[in-house]
Coordinates of C-alpha atoms in Angstrom, one line a residue:
X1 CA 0.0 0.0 0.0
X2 CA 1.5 2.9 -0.8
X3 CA -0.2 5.5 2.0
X4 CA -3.3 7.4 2.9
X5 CA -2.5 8.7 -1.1
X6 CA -3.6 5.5 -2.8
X7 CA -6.9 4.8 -0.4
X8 CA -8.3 7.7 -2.2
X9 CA -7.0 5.7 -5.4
X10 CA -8.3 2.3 -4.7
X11 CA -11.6 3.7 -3.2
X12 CA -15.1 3.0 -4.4
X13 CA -18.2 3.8 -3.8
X14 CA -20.0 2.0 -6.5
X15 CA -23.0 -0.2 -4.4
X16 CA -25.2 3.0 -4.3
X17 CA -28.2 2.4 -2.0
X18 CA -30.5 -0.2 -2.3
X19 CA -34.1 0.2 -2.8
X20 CA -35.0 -2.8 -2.5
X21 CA -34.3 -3.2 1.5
X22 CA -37.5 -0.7 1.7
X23 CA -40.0 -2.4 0.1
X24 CA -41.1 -6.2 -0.2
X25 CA -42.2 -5.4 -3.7
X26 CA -40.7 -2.8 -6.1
X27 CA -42.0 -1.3 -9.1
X28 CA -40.3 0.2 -12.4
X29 CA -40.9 3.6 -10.8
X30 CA -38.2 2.8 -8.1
X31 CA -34.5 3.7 -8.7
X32 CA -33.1 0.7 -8.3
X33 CA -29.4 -0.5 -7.3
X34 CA -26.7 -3.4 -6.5
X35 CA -25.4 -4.0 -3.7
X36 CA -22.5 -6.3 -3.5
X37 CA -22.4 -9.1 -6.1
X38 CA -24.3 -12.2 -5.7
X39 CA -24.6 -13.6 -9.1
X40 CA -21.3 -15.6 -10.9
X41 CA -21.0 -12.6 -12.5
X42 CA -21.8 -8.7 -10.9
X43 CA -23.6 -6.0 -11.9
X44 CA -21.4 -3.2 -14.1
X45 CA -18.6 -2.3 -11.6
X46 CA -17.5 0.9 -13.7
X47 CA -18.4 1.8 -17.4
X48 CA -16.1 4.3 -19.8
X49 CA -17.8 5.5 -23.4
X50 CA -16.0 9.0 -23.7
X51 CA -13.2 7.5 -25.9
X52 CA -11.3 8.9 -28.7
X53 CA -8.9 7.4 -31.6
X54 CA -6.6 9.0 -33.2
X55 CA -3.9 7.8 -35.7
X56 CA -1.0 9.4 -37.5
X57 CA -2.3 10.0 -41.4
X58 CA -0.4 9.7 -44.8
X59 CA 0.1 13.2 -44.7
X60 CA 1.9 12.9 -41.4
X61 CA -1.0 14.6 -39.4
X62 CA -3.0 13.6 -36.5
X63 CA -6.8 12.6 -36.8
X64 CA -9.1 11.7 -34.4
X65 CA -12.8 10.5 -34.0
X66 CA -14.8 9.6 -31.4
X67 CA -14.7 6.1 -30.7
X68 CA -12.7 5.0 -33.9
X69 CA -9.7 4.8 -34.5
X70 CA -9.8 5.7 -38.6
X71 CA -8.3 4.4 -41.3
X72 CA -5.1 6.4 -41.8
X73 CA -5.5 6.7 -46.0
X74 CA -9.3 8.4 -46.9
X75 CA -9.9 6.1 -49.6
X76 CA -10.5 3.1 -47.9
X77 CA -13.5 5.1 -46.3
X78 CA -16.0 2.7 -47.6
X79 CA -18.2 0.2 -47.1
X80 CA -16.6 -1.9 -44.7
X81 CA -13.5 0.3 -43.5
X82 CA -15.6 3.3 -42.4
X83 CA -15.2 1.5 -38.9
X84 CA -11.8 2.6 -39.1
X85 CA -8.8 0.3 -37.5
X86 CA -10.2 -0.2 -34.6
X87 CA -12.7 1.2 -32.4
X88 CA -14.3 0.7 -28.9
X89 CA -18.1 2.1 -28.1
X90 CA -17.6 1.4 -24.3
X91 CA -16.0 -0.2 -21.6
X92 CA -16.9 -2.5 -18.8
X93 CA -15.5 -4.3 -15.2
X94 CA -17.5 -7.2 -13.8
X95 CA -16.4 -8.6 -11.1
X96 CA -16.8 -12.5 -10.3
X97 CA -15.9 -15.8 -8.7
X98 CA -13.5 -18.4 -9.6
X99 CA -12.2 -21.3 -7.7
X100 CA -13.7 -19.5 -4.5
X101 CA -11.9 -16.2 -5.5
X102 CA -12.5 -12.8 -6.8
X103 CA -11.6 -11.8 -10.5
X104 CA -12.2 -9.4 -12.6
X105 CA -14.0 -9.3 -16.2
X106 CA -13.2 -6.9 -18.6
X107 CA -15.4 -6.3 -22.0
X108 CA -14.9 -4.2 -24.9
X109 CA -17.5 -3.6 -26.8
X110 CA -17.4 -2.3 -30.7
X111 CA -18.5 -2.7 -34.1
X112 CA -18.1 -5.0 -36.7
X113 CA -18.6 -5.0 -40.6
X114 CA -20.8 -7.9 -41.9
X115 CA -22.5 -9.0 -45.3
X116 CA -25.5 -10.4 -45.2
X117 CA -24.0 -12.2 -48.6
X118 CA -20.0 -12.2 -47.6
X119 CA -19.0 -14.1 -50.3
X120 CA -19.7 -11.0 -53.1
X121 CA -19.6 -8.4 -50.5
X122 CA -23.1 -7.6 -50.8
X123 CA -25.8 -6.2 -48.4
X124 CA -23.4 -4.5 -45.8
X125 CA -24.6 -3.7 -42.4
X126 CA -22.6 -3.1 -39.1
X127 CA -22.8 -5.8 -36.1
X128 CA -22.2 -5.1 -32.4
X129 CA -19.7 -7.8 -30.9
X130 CA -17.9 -7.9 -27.5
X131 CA -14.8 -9.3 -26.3
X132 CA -14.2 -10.0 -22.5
X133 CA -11.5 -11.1 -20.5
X134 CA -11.3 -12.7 -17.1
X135 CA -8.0 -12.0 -15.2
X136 CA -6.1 -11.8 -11.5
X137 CA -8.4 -8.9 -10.2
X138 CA -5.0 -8.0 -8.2
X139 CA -3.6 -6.6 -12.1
X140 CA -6.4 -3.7 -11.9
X141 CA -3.8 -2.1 -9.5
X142 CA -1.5 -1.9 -12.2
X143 CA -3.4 0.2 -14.9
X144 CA -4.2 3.1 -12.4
X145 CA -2.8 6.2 -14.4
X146 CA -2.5 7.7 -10.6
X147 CA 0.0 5.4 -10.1
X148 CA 2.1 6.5 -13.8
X149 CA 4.3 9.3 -14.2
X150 CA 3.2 11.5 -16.8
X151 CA 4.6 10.9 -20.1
X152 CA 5.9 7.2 -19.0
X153 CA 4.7 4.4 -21.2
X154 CA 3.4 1.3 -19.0
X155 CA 2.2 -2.1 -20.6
X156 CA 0.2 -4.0 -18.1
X157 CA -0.1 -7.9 -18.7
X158 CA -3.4 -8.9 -17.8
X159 CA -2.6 -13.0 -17.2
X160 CA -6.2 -13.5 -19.0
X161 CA -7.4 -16.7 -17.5
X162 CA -10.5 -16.8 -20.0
X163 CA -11.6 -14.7 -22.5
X164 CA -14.6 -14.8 -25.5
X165 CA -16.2 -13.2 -28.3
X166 CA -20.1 -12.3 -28.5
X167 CA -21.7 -11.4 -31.7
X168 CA -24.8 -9.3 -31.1
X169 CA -24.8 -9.6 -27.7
X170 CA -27.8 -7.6 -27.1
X171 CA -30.3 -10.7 -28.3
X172 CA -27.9 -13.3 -25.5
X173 CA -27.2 -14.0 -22.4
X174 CA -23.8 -12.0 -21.5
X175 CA -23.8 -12.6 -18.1
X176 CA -24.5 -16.4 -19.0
X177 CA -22.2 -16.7 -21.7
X178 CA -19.2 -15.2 -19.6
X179 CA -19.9 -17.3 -16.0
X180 CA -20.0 -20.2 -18.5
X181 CA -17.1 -19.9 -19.5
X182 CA -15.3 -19.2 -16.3
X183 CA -17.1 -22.4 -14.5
X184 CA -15.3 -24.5 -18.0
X185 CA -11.7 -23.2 -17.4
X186 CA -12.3 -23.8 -13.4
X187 CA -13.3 -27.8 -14.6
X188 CA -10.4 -27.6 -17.0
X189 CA -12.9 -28.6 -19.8
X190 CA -11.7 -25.9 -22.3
X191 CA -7.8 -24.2 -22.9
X192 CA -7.5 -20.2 -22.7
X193 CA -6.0 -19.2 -26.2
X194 CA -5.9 -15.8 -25.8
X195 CA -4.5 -12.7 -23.0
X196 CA -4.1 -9.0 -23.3
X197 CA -2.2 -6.2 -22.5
X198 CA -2.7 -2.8 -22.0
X199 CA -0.5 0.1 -23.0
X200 CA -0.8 3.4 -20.7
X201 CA 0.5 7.0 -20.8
X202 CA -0.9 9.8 -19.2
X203 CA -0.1 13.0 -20.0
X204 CA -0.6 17.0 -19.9
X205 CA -1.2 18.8 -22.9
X206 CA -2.1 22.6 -22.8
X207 CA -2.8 22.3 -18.7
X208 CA -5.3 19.1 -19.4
X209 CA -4.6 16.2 -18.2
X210 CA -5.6 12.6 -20.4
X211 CA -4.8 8.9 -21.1
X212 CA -3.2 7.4 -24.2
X213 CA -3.9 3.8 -24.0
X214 CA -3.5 0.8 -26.3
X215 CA -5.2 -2.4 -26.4
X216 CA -3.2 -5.1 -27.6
X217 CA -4.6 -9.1 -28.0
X218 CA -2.4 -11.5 -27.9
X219 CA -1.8 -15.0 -26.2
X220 CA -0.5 -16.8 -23.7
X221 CA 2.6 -17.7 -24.8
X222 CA 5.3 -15.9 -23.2
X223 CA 7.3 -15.4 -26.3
X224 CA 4.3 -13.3 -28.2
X225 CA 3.2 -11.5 -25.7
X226 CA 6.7 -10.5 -23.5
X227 CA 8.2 -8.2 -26.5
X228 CA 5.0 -5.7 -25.6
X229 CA 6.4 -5.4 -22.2
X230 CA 9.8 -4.5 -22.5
X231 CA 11.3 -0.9 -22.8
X232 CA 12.0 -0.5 -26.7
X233 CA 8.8 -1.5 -27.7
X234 CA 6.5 0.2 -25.4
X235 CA 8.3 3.5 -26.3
X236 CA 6.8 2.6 -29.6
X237 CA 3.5 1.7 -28.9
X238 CA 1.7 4.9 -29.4
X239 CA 3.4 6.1 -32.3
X240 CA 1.0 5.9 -35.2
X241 CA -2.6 5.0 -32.9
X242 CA -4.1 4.9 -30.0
X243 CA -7.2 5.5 -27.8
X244 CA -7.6 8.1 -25.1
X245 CA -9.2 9.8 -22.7
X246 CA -9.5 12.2 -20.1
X247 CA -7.3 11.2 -17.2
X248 CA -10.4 11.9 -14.6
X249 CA -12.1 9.3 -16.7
X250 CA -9.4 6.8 -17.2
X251 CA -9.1 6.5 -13.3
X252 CA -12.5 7.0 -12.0
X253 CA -13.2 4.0 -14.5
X254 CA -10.5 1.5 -13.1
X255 CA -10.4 2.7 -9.6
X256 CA -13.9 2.6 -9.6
X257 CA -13.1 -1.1 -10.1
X258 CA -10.2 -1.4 -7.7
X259 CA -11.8 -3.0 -4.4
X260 CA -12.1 -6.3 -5.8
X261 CA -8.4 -6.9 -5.6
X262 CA -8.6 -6.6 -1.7
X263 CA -11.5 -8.5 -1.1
X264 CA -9.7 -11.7 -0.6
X265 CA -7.2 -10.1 1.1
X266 CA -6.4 -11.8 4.5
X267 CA -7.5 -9.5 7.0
X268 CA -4.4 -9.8 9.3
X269 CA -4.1 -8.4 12.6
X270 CA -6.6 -5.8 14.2
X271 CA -5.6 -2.4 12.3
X272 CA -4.8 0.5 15.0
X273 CA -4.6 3.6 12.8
X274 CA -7.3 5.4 10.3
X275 CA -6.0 3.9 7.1
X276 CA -6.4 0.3 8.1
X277 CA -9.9 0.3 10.1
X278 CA -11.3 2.2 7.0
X279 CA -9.5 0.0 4.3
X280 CA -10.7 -3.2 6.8
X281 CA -14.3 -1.5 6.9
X282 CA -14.6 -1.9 3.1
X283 CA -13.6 -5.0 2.7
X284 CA -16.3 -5.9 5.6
X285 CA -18.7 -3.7 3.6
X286 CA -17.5 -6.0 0.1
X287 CA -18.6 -9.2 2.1
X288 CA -22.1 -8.4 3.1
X289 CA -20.9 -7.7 6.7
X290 CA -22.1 -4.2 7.2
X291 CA -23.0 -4.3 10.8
X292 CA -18.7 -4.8 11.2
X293 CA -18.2 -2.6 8.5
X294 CA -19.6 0.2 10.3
X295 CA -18.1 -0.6 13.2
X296 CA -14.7 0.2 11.5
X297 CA -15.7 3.0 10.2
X298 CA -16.9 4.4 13.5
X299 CA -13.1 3.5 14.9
X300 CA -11.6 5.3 12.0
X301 CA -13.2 8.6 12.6
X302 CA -12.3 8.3 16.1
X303 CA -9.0 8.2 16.0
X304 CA -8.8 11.4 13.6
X305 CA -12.3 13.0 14.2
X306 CA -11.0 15.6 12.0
X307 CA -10.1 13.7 8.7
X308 CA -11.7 15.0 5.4
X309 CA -11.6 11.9 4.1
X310 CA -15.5 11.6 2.3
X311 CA -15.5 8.1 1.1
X312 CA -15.6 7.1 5.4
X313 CA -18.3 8.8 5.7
X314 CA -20.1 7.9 2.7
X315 CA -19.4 4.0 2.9
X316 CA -20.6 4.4 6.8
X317 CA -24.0 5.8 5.5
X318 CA -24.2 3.0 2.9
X319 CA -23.9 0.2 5.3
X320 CA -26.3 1.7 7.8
X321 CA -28.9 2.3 4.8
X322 CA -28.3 -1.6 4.1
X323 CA -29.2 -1.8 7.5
X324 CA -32.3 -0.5 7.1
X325 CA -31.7 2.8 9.3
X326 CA -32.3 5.9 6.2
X327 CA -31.8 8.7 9.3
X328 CA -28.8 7.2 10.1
X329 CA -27.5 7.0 6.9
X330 CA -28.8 10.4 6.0
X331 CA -26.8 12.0 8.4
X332 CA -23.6 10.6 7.3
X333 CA -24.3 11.4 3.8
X334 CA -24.7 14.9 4.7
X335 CA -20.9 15.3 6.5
X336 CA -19.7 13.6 3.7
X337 CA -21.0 15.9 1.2
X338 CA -19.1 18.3 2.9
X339 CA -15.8 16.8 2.2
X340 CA -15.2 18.4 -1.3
X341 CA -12.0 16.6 -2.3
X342 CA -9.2 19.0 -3.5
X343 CA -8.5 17.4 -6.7
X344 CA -10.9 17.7 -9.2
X345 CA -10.5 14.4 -10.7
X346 CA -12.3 12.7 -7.4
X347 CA -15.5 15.1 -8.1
X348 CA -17.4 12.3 -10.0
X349 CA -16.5 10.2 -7.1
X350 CA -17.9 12.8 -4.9
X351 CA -20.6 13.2 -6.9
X352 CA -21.8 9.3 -6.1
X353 CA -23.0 10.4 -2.7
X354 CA -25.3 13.4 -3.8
X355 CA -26.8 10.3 -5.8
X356 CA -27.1 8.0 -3.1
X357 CA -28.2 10.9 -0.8
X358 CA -30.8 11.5 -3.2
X359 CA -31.8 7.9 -3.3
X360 CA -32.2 7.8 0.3
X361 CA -34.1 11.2 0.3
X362 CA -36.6 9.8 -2.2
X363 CA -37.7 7.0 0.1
X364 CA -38.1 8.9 2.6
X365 CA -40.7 11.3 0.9
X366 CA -38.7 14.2 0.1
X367 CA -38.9 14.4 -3.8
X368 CA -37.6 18.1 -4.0
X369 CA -34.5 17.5 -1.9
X370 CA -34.1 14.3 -4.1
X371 CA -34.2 16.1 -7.2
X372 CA -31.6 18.9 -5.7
X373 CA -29.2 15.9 -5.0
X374 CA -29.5 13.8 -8.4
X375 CA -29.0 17.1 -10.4
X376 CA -26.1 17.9 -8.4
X377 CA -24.8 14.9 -9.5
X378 CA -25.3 15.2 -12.7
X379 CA -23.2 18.4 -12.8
X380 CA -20.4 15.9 -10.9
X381 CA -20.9 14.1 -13.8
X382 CA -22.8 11.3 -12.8
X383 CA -24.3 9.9 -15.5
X384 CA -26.9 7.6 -13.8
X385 CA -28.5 10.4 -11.9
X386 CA -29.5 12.1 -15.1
X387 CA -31.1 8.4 -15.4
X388 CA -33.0 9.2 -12.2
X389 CA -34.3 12.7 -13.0
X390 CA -35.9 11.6 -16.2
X391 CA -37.7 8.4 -14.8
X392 CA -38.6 9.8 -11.5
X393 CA -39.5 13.5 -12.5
X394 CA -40.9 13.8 -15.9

């Protein structure tokens, strides 16, 4: 652990509150939640979509597009290259279990040219496929741009224990398809033939700060994929293309992630200073064991009463709305919406509680403070609370 620095990094306060505690039977008119996973596969950990591509042209100029990386040379614009040389609509962490462990799942998802007569090239149409990739959850700690100097190159090898493609996944089963695959490697019935590495640089250009990052599939054989990790070649990697995006992004979308490397941590000896109650109180909170959870929590603000540290507060007020206790949770949601952070890349973090505080405030009958909370979120950049606003208050 590298300090009080990198809880902020590896905190998360994804499982917003629960409606479902409140009421025996809940309606479409309920925001509904997750809390911690139950399924083989969770709920959407974190989720990135602003992503740009950009590649080095013919005429030795940068382009870019949202979402695509394009085809260097203009005249291979059509039919089937207007999807450029690669290109990622959005990107998601699952978490789930294998073996009794936690791992994570990471899916791209993108677009695909297709024929309906491929033979003659006849009839095109574009396809949505996904590709996702089960590996060590412990790696997501290596991808944090937090972590990066700027300017550095890093090339994270994601030890992918599983991985699969899924051709229009919106008519299947995702959620099947992937814990089907993970229960087949775990009964050695099948052979992984594929892992991944990602490239990372963040940077500062003109006082903003942003990600280059490249997405590289290859397999498991040491000799084709080590090459991508050493030196020469990652100096290399974003010469001609790459994706990026904002660095506040980039890390609220794997730190938001981050938890489930801990989570089968060993717990270890009693922690006797604010860092380790709180880090111990979110693993407890991970696990279900909220009544624990907020014990910790509740020893961590003792022992520095005066820490304006949010995410102790807002995980406490979590665990006691799990608990079925909104006042309780209420008033912890309103200290820790007090707790502006300093850097501005933690405001969507921060924003999270003004969307769980609205949650809570909405149960509890009052719809105007509710609405003040979600649209404060949304200005945090919250994405799901804009979600809220238009099903809740047309």
């Amino acid at each position: 652990m590298r300090g009080f620095c990198l809880i902020f990094i590896l905190f998360i306060f994804h499982s917003t509150v629960d409606a479902q505690f409140w009421k025996k039977k809940t309606s479409s008119k309920e925001p509904l939640v997750q809390g911690a996973p139950e399924q083989p596969v969770s709920h959407i950990k974190s989720h990135l979509t602003d992503i740009s591509g950009w590649v080095l042209n013919n005429n030795n100029k940068w382009i870019s597009a949202k979402n695509i990386i394009r085809n260097p040379d203009p005249k291979y614009a059509l039919p089937d290259r207007v999807l450029g040389l690669d290109n990622i609509s959005e990107m998601e962490i699952r978490d789930a279990q294998l073996n009794g462990k936690t791992v994570g799942v990471l899916i791209f998802k993108y677009l695909i040219p297709k024929y309906e007569f491929p033979t003659i090239k006849e009839g095109f149409y574009i396809g949505k496929c996904l590709d996702f990739y089960v590996f060590p959850a412990e790696k997501i700690l290596h991808v944090l741009p937090d972590t990066l100097t700027n300017g550095s190159t890093n090339s994270v090898n994601f030890e992918v224990i599983v991985g699969g493609k899924i051709e229009n996944y919106e008519q299947k089963d995702v959620d099947y398809e992937i814990a089907t695959a993970i229960q087949r490697i775990s009964g050695n019935r099948i052979i992984n033939p594929q892992n991944l590495i990602i490239g990372v640089m963040p940077y500062n250009l003109d006082g903003k700060d942003h990600v280059k990052f490249k997405i590289i599939k290859t397999f498991p054989s040491e000799k084709l994929y080590q090459p991508y990790l050493m030196d020469d070649i990652k100096g290399q990697l974003f010469n001609k293309s790459y994706f990026e995006t904002k660095r506040s992004s980039f890390s609220s979308f794997f730190s938001g992630a981050s938890i489930m490397a801990l989570i089968d941590t060993p717990l270890g000896e009693e922690p006797t200073d604010f860092q380790g109650f709180f880090i111990k109180g979110v693993r407890e909170y991970e696990r279900g064991d909220f009544y624990n959870s907020i014990t910790d929590f509740t020893n961590a603000i003792r022992l520095q009463p005066d820490q304006k540290f949010y995410p102790v507060y807002a995980y406490r007020g979590n665990a006691k709305y799990k608990l079925k206790d909104p006042e309780a949770a209420l008033f912890d949601f309103n200290k820790a919406v007090t707790l502006k952070p300093s850097d501005k890349q933690y405001l969507p973090l921060w924003g999270q509680v003004f969307l769980n505080r609205g949650t809570v405030r909405y149960f509890m009958k009052d719809l105007e403070g509710a609405r003040g909370d979600w649209q404060r979120a949304v200005e945090l950049g919250v994405p799901q609370a804009t979600e809220y606003l238009k099903m809740y208050f047309k």
